[in-house]
């Protein structure tokens, strides 16, 4: 059995703690938006949790970088992780911390072999719906001409946007809200494509499996048929030999002697 590298062992050990931190980030991000009347202390605590989670992912990236031998190759192949780590530093906006954390969580989740594609896609859909709703509500709630004022409006808008239905009853009016809309539309199209491809691949694999099983059974039947034919031929040959070597009856022998 091939021994795991130091990087692989680190990723296995930190996968669950980082996912737990991501859940904590989701709660910290959601609380001030859902409860707009939250006290300043709650808002400060939530901001501290967000930065702590982002810092944990940044430390994780640095540790993985130190554990690999070819660091330039690691940076080149993990450039999206690096961008997600640097992004909140360049502009400390809550929305950028959200994008960075989602990116890092997605990158680490894809590294886990036990997470199936369907589970990942389902989690991505739920995550985009939740965070898209919260993000658009945070930028549209205070807009004078906005019509997304409640969490229900935001969830409905996110769902119709991701599915590319677009009823038009709710729409963002700010620049940031429209950027979020573009991101959700592109993400929705991509996820729907992945789901469709996954379902098609499942049906194809089932048909191929049934076809292979049918061919196997047909080959087995043909082999049994040939074996039965060979046995019949052998039995017929043995029966002919017995007829030839069978001794005549006693009366017939005496008649021939006379």
Short mmCIF file of C-alpha atoms in Angstrom, two decimals:
data_model
loop_
_atom_site.label_atom_id
_atom_site.label_comp_id
_atom_site.label_asym_id
_atom_site.label_seq_id
_atom_site.Cartn_x
_atom_site.Cartn_y
_atom_site.Cartn_z
CA UNK A 1 0.00 0.00 0.00
CA UNK A 2 1.37 3.40 -1.01
CA UNK A 3 2.30 5.60 1.95
CA UNK A 4 0.49 8.92 2.09
CA UNK A 5 2.51 12.09 1.74
CA UNK A 6 2.68 14.69 4.49
CA UNK A 7 0.33 16.93 2.52
CA UNK A 8 -2.25 14.13 2.12
CA UNK A 9 -2.11 13.33 5.83
CA UNK A 10 -2.56 17.01 6.70
CA UNK A 11 -5.55 17.32 4.38
CA UNK A 12 -7.19 14.23 5.85
CA UNK A 13 -6.73 15.46 9.41
CA UNK A 14 -7.92 19.01 8.78
CA UNK A 15 -10.82 18.31 6.44
CA UNK A 16 -13.52 17.91 9.09
CA UNK A 17 -12.31 20.76 11.35
CA UNK A 18 -12.24 23.14 8.38
CA UNK A 19 -15.74 22.09 7.34
CA UNK A 20 -16.91 22.73 10.90
CA UNK A 21 -15.31 26.17 10.76
CA UNK A 22 -17.11 26.78 7.47
CA UNK A 23 -20.42 26.03 9.19
CA UNK A 24 -19.47 28.49 11.91
CA UNK A 25 -18.70 31.06 9.23
CA UNK A 26 -22.14 30.49 7.67
CA UNK A 27 -23.85 31.15 10.99
CA UNK A 28 -21.71 34.22 11.70
CA UNK A 29 -22.43 35.60 8.25
CA UNK A 30 -26.17 34.96 8.47
CA UNK A 31 -26.95 36.26 11.95
CA UNK A 32 -26.37 40.02 11.35
CA UNK A 33 -28.25 39.89 8.05
CA UNK A 34 -31.28 37.95 9.25
CA UNK A 35 -31.43 39.89 12.53
CA UNK A 36 -30.91 43.44 11.38
CA UNK A 37 -31.55 44.68 14.93
CA UNK A 38 -28.69 42.68 16.42
CA UNK A 39 -26.59 44.47 18.99
CA UNK A 40 -23.15 45.83 18.07
CA UNK A 41 -21.54 43.21 20.30
CA UNK A 42 -23.17 40.42 18.25
CA UNK A 43 -22.04 42.03 15.01
CA UNK A 44 -18.47 42.34 16.30
CA UNK A 45 -18.48 38.72 17.46
CA UNK A 46 -19.75 37.53 14.09
CA UNK A 47 -17.10 39.57 12.28
CA UNK A 48 -14.43 38.05 14.53
CA UNK A 49 -15.66 34.55 13.71
CA UNK A 50 -15.59 35.32 9.98
CA UNK A 51 -12.00 36.55 10.12
CA UNK A 52 -10.99 33.60 12.30
CA UNK A 53 -12.39 31.13 9.79
CA UNK A 54 -10.72 32.91 6.90
CA UNK A 55 -7.45 32.97 8.87
CA UNK A 56 -7.75 29.21 9.48
CA UNK A 57 -8.06 28.57 5.76
CA UNK A 58 -5.11 30.89 5.11
CA UNK A 59 -2.98 28.96 7.62
CA UNK A 60 -4.12 25.71 6.01
CA UNK A 61 -2.93 26.95 2.62
CA UNK A 62 0.45 28.01 4.03
CA UNK A 63 0.96 24.67 5.79
CA UNK A 64 0.15 22.74 2.62
CA UNK A 65 2.57 24.96 0.73
CA UNK A 66 5.33 24.19 3.23
CA UNK A 67 4.66 20.44 3.14
CA UNK A 68 5.05 20.00 -0.62
CA UNK A 69 8.40 19.65 -2.35
CA UNK A 70 7.63 21.54 -5.54
CA UNK A 71 6.14 24.74 -4.18
CA UNK A 72 6.06 26.61 -7.48
CA UNK A 73 4.05 23.78 -8.99
CA UNK A 74 1.70 23.84 -5.97
CA UNK A 75 1.11 27.58 -6.34
CA UNK A 76 0.53 27.17 -10.07
CA UNK A 77 -1.99 24.34 -9.66
CA UNK A 78 -3.69 25.91 -6.62
CA UNK A 79 -3.90 29.49 -7.83
CA UNK A 80 -7.61 29.69 -7.02
CA UNK A 81 -6.85 28.86 -3.38
CA UNK A 82 -4.23 31.61 -3.32
CA UNK A 83 -6.66 34.15 -4.78
CA UNK A 84 -9.27 33.18 -2.20
CA UNK A 85 -6.71 33.72 0.58
CA UNK A 86 -5.50 37.10 -0.73
CA UNK A 87 -8.90 38.51 -1.77
CA UNK A 88 -10.21 39.54 1.68
CA UNK A 89 -6.89 41.24 2.49
CA UNK A 90 -7.04 43.49 -0.55
CA UNK A 91 -10.55 44.70 0.25
CA UNK A 92 -11.97 43.74 3.65
CA UNK A 93 -15.59 43.41 2.60
CA UNK A 94 -17.85 40.79 4.15
CA UNK A 95 -18.96 39.72 0.69
CA UNK A 96 -15.39 39.05 -0.39
CA UNK A 97 -14.81 36.97 2.75
CA UNK A 98 -17.92 35.03 1.81
CA UNK A 99 -16.67 34.34 -1.72
CA UNK A 100 -13.21 33.41 -0.44
CA UNK A 101 -14.53 31.00 2.18
CA UNK A 102 -16.93 29.33 -0.26
CA UNK A 103 -14.09 28.88 -2.73
CA UNK A 104 -11.77 27.36 -0.17
CA UNK A 105 -14.46 25.04 1.21
CA UNK A 106 -15.27 23.86 -2.30
CA UNK A 107 -11.61 23.21 -3.10
CA UNK A 108 -11.09 21.17 0.05
CA UNK A 109 -14.35 19.25 -0.44
CA UNK A 110 -13.32 18.19 -3.93
CA UNK A 111 -10.13 16.72 -2.50
CA UNK A 112 -12.11 14.27 -0.40
CA UNK A 113 -12.53 11.02 -2.32
CA UNK A 114 -15.39 9.84 -0.10
CA UNK A 115 -17.57 12.77 -1.08
CA UNK A 116 -19.58 11.76 -4.11
CA UNK A 117 -20.42 14.11 -6.92
CA UNK A 118 -24.13 14.10 -6.16
CA UNK A 119 -23.50 15.06 -2.54
CA UNK A 120 -21.14 17.83 -3.57
CA UNK A 121 -23.57 19.24 -6.13
CA UNK A 122 -26.44 19.10 -3.65
CA UNK A 123 -24.36 20.90 -1.05
CA UNK A 124 -23.27 23.47 -3.63
CA UNK A 125 -26.89 24.16 -4.58
CA UNK A 126 -27.97 24.62 -0.97
CA UNK A 127 -24.93 26.75 -0.19
CA UNK A 128 -25.43 29.01 -3.19
CA UNK A 129 -29.11 29.44 -2.40
CA UNK A 130 -28.42 30.32 1.20
CA UNK A 131 -25.45 32.59 0.70
CA UNK A 132 -26.87 34.15 -2.44
CA UNK A 133 -30.03 35.03 -0.56
CA UNK A 134 -28.14 36.49 2.38
CA UNK A 135 -25.71 38.41 0.18
CA UNK A 136 -28.39 40.00 -2.00
CA UNK A 137 -30.50 40.83 1.05
CA UNK A 138 -27.54 42.59 2.68
CA UNK A 139 -26.93 44.84 -0.36
CA UNK A 140 -30.55 45.35 -1.43
CA UNK A 141 -32.32 45.85 1.87
CA UNK A 142 -31.25 49.48 2.22
CA UNK A 143 -31.66 50.36 -1.46
CA UNK A 144 -34.35 53.06 -1.95
CA UNK A 145 -35.65 51.46 -5.15
CA UNK A 146 -35.06 47.86 -4.11
CA UNK A 147 -37.84 45.32 -3.78
CA UNK A 148 -35.89 42.62 -1.93
CA UNK A 149 -36.57 43.58 1.67
CA UNK A 150 -37.10 40.28 3.49
CA UNK A 151 -35.33 36.93 3.67
CA UNK A 152 -38.28 35.29 1.93
CA UNK A 153 -37.98 37.70 -0.99
CA UNK A 154 -34.25 37.00 -1.19
CA UNK A 155 -34.67 33.21 -1.14
CA UNK A 156 -37.37 33.36 -3.82
CA UNK A 157 -35.18 35.60 -5.96
CA UNK A 158 -32.16 33.30 -5.55
CA UNK A 159 -34.17 30.23 -6.47
CA UNK A 160 -35.68 31.75 -9.60
CA UNK A 161 -32.30 33.20 -10.59
CA UNK A 162 -30.36 29.95 -10.15
CA UNK A 163 -32.92 28.00 -12.15
CA UNK A 164 -32.81 30.75 -14.82
CA UNK A 165 -36.59 31.15 -14.59
CA UNK A 166 -36.51 34.85 -13.72
CA UNK A 167 -40.12 35.83 -13.01
CA UNK A 168 -39.09 39.45 -12.60
CA UNK A 169 -41.22 40.08 -9.52
CA UNK A 170 -38.00 40.62 -7.54
CA UNK A 171 -34.82 42.00 -9.05
CA UNK A 172 -31.67 43.69 -7.71
CA UNK A 173 -31.26 47.40 -8.29
CA UNK A 174 -27.75 48.00 -6.99
CA UNK A 175 -24.52 47.30 -8.83
CA UNK A 176 -23.36 44.70 -6.32
CA UNK A 177 -26.75 43.03 -6.40
CA UNK A 178 -26.58 42.69 -10.17
CA UNK A 179 -23.09 41.23 -9.92
CA UNK A 180 -24.49 38.67 -7.50
CA UNK A 181 -27.29 37.95 -9.96
CA UNK A 182 -24.79 37.25 -12.74
CA UNK A 183 -22.83 34.94 -10.46
CA UNK A 184 -25.94 33.04 -9.42
CA UNK A 185 -27.13 32.67 -13.01
CA UNK A 186 -23.78 31.31 -14.18
CA UNK A 187 -23.56 29.03 -11.15
CA UNK A 188 -27.10 27.79 -11.71
CA UNK A 189 -26.41 26.95 -15.35
CA UNK A 190 -23.19 25.15 -14.39
CA UNK A 191 -24.85 23.16 -11.59
CA UNK A 192 -27.81 22.20 -13.75
CA UNK A 193 -25.34 21.00 -16.39
CA UNK A 194 -23.49 18.92 -13.82
CA UNK A 195 -26.72 17.41 -12.49
CA UNK A 196 -27.94 16.58 -16.00
CA UNK A 197 -24.60 15.05 -16.96
CA UNK A 198 -24.52 13.06 -13.73
CA UNK A 199 -28.01 11.65 -14.29
CA UNK A 200 -27.19 10.81 -17.92
CA UNK A 201 -23.96 9.09 -16.86
CA UNK A 202 -25.89 7.07 -14.27
CA UNK A 203 -28.40 5.86 -16.87
CA UNK A 204 -25.64 5.04 -19.34
CA UNK A 205 -23.73 3.08 -16.71
CA UNK A 206 -26.89 1.17 -15.82
CA UNK A 207 -27.56 0.33 -19.48
CA UNK A 208 -23.95 -0.72 -19.98
CA UNK A 209 -24.09 -2.87 -16.86
CA UNK A 210 -27.30 -4.53 -18.06
CA UNK A 211 -25.78 -5.03 -21.51
CA UNK A 212 -22.66 -6.63 -20.06
CA UNK A 213 -24.77 -8.89 -17.87
CA UNK A 214 -26.91 -9.89 -20.84
CA UNK A 215 -23.83 -10.68 -22.93
CA UNK A 216 -22.39 -12.71 -20.07
CA UNK A 217 -25.58 -14.73 -19.73
CA UNK A 218 -25.76 -15.27 -23.50
CA UNK A 219 -22.15 -16.48 -23.56
CA UNK A 220 -22.86 -18.82 -20.64
CA UNK A 221 -25.92 -20.24 -22.40
CA UNK A 222 -23.96 -20.77 -25.61
CA UNK A 223 -21.18 -22.51 -23.68
CA UNK A 224 -23.72 -24.78 -21.98
CA UNK A 225 -25.35 -25.53 -25.34
CA UNK A 226 -22.03 -26.54 -26.85
CA UNK A 227 -21.26 -28.68 -23.81
CA UNK A 228 -24.65 -30.43 -24.10
CA UNK A 229 -24.02 -31.09 -27.80
CA UNK A 230 -20.62 -32.53 -27.03
CA UNK A 231 -22.11 -34.74 -24.31
CA UNK A 232 -24.83 -35.95 -26.69
CA UNK A 233 -22.27 -36.79 -29.33
CA UNK A 234 -20.19 -38.65 -26.77
CA UNK A 235 -23.22 -40.55 -25.51
CA UNK A 236 -24.20 -41.44 -29.09
CA UNK A 237 -20.66 -42.65 -29.82
CA UNK A 238 -20.62 -44.80 -26.67
CA UNK A 239 -24.04 -46.26 -27.51
CA UNK A 240 -22.78 -47.29 -31.00
CA UNK A 241 -19.74 -49.00 -29.55
CA UNK A 242 -21.89 -50.96 -27.13
CA UNK A 243 -24.13 -52.19 -29.97
CA UNK A 244 -21.10 -53.45 -31.88
CA UNK A 245 -19.43 -55.30 -29.00
CA UNK A 246 -22.63 -56.70 -27.50
CA UNK A 247 -22.45 -60.60 -27.56
CA UNK A 248 -25.30 -62.47 -29.31
CA UNK A 249 -27.96 -64.29 -27.35
CA UNK A 250 -27.31 -68.04 -26.56
CA UNK A 251 -30.03 -69.38 -28.95
CA UNK A 252 -28.81 -67.28 -31.77
CA UNK A 253 -25.25 -68.50 -31.19
CA UNK A 254 -26.31 -72.24 -31.38
CA UNK A 255 -28.29 -71.60 -34.58
CA UNK A 256 -25.22 -70.07 -36.19
CA UNK A 257 -23.13 -73.05 -35.04
CA UNK A 258 -25.41 -75.54 -36.88
#
